[in-house]
CSV table of C-alpha atoms in Angstrom, one decimal:
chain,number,residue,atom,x,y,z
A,18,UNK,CA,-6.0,8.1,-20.7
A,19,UNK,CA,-2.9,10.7,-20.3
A,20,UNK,CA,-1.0,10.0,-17.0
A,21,UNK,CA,-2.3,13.2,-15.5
A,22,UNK,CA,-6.1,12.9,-16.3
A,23,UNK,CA,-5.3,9.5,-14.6
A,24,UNK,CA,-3.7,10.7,-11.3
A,25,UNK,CA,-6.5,12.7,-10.9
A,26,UNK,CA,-9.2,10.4,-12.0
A,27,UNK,CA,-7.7,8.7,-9.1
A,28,UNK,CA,-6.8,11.2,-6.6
A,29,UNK,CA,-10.6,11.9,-7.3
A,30,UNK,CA,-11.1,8.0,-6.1
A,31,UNK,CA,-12.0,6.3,-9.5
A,32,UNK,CA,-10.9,2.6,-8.4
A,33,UNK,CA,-10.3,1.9,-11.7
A,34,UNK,CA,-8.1,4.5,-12.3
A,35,UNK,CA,-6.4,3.8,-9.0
A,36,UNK,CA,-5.5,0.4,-10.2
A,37,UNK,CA,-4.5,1.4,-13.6
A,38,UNK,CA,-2.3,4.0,-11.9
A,39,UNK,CA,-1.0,1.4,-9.9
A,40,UNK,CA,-0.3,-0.7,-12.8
A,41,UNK,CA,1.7,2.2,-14.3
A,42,UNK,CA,4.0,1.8,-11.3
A,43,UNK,CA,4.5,-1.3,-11.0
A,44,UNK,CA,5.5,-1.5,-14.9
A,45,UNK,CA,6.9,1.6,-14.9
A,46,UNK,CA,5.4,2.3,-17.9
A,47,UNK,CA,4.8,6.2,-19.0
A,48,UNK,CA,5.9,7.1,-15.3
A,49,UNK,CA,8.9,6.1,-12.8
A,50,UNK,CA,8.9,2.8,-11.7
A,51,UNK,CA,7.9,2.9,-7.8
A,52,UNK,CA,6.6,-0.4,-6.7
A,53,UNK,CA,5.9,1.3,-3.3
A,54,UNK,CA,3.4,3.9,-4.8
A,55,UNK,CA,1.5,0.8,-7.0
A,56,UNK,CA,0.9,-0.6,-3.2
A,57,UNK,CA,-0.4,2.5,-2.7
A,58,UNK,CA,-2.7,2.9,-5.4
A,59,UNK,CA,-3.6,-1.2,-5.2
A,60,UNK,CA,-4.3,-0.8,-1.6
A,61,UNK,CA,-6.5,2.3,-2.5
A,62,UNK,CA,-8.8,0.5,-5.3
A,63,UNK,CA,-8.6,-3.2,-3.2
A,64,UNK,CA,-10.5,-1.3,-0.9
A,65,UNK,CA,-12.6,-0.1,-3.2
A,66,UNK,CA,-13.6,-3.4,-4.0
A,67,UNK,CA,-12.1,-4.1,-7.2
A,68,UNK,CA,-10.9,-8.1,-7.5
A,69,UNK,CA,-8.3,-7.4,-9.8
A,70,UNK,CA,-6.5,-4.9,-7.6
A,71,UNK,CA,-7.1,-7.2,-4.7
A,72,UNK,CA,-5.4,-9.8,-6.4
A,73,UNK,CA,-2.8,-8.0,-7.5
A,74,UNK,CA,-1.7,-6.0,-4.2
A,75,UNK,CA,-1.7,-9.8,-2.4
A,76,UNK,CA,0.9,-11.0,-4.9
A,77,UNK,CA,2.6,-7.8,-3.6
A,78,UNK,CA,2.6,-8.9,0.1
A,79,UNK,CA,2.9,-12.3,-0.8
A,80,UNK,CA,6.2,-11.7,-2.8
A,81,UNK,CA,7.3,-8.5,-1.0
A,82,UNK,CA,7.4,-6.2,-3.5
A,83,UNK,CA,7.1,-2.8,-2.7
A,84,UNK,CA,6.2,-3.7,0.8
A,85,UNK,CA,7.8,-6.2,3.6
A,86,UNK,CA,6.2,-9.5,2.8
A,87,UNK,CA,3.5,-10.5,5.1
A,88,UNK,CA,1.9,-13.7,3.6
A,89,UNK,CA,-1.1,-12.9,6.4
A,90,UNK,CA,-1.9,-10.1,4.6
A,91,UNK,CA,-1.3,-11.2,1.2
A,92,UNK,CA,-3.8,-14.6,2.0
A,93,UNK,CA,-6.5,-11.6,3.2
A,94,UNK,CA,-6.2,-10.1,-0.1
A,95,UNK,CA,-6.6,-13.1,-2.1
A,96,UNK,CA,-9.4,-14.0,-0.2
A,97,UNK,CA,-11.5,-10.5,-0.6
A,98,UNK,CA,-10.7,-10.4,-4.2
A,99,UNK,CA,-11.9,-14.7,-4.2
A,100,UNK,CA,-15.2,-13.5,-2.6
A,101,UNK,CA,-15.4,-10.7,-6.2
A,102,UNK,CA,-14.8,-13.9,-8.5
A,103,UNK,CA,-11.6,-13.5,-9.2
A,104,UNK,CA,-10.4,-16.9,-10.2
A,105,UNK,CA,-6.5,-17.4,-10.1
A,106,UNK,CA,-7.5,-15.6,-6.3
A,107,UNK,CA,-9.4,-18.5,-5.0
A,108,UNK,CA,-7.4,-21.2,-6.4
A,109,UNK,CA,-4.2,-19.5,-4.4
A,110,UNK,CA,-7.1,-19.3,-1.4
A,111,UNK,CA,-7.6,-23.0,-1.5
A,112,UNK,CA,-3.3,-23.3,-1.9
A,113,UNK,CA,-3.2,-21.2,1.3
A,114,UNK,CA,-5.6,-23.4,2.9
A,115,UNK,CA,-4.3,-26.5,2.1
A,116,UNK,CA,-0.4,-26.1,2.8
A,117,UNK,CA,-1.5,-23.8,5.9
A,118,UNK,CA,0.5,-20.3,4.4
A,119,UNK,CA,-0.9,-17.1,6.0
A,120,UNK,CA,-3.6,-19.6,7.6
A,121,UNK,CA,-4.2,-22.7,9.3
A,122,UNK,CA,-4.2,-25.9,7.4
A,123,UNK,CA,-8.2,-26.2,6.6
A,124,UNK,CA,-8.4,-29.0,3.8
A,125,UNK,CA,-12.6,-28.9,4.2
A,126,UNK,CA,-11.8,-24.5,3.3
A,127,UNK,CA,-9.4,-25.5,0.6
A,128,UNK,CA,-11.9,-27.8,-1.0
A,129,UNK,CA,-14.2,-24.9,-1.1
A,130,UNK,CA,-12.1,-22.4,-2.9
A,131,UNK,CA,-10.6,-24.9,-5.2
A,132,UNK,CA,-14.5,-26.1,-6.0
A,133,UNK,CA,-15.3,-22.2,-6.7
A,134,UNK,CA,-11.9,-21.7,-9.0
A,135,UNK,CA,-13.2,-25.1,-10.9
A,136,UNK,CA,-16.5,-23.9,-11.3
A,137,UNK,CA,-14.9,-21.2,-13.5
A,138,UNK,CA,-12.7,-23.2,-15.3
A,139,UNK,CA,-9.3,-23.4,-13.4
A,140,UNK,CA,-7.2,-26.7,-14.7
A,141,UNK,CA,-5.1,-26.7,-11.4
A,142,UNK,CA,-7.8,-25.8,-9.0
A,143,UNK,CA,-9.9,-29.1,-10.4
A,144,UNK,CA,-7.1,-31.4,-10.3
A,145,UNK,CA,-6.2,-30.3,-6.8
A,146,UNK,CA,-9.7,-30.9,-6.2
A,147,UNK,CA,-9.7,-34.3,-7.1
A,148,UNK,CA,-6.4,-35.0,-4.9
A,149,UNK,CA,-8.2,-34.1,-2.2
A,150,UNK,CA,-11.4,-36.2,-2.9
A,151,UNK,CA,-9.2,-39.7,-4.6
A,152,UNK,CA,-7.0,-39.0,-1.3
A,153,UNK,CA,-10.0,-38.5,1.5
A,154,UNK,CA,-7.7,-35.6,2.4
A,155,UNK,CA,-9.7,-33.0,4.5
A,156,UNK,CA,-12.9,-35.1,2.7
A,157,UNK,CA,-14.0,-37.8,2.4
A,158,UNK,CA,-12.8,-40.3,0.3
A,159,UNK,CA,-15.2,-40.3,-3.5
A,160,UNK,CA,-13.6,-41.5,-6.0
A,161,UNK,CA,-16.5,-40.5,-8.4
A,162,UNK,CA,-15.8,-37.1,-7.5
A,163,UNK,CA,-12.2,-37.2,-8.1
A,164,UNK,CA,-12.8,-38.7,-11.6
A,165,UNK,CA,-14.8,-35.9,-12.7
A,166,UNK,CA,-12.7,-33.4,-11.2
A,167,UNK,CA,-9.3,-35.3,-12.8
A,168,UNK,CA,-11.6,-35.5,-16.4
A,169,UNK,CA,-12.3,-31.6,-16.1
A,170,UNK,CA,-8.3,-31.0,-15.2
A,171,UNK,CA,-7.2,-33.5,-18.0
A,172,UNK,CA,-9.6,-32.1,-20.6
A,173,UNK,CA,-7.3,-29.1,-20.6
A,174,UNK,CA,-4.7,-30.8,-20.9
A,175,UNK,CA,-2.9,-31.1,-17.4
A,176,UNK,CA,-0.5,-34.2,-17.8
A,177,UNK,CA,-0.8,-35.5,-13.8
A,178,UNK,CA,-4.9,-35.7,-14.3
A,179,UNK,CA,-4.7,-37.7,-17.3
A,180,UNK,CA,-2.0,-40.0,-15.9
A,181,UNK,CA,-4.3,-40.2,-12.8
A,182,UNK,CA,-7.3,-41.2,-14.6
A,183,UNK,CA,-5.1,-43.7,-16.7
A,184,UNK,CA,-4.6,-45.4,-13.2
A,185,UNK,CA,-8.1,-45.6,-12.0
């Protein structure tokens, strides 16, 4: 789509061309990079409801870029675009929950989102999963649990999870 069909596609509010927009500012590509206007435009189709944006304009506030950085409002984001599905969301959800950034320290919360990232797939989200459950951190202690969770994590290869199962 040609930049202007685009801006007004957005300006129209299309939240998918409001995060494409967005995108094009952030990358700069066919436009000006202006991380401040891809805030805009992320904000405009986060609110929208579309995951993606979400998850993008919390690694914004999370990294202060194009905005002050205000890890509250970055861990808000992630966690509306966690409740759309968005994986790499809710295993940063559970990473905010467990090391208490943004939030309180909830292990029981943390468990949750890492258990929904898992569920689709996400190598980390499993084997922090099963740190939790070989731990008894925040649950309690199942060392079943944390065997499957460390055997879903090492079947894609993460190094930790199959030393960790060698041990068990």
């Amino acid at each position: 789509m040609q930049l202007q069909a685009l801006a007004e596609a957005a300006k129209s509010g299309n939240p998918e061309a409001q995060f494409e927009l967005a995108e094009a500012y952030s990358s700069g590509f066919n436009v000006s990079k202006d991380l401040e206007q891809a805030v805009i435009w992320y904000e405009k189709a986060a609110r929208a409801g579309h995951a993606e944006a979400q998850f993008k304009l919390a690694q914004m506030y999370f990294q202060g870029r194009g905005v002050i950085q205000n890890v509250a409002e970055a861990a808000k984001w992630f966690e509306c675009a966690g409740e759309e599905g968005h994986r790499e969301a809710q295993y940063n959800v559970g990473l905010i929950y467990e090391n208490g950034v943004g939030k309180d320290i909830d292990l029981m919360r943390a468990a949750e989102w890492y258990l929904r990232a898992a569920g689709q797939g996400h190598c980390d989200a499993s084997f922090n999963l099963a740190l939790l459950f070989h731990q008894g951190r925040g649950l309690p202690q199942d060392m079943m649990r944390a065997v499957q969770f460390y055997a879903q994590s090492a079947d894609k290869g993460h190094a930790q999870a199959q030393f960790n199962l060698a041990l068990i």
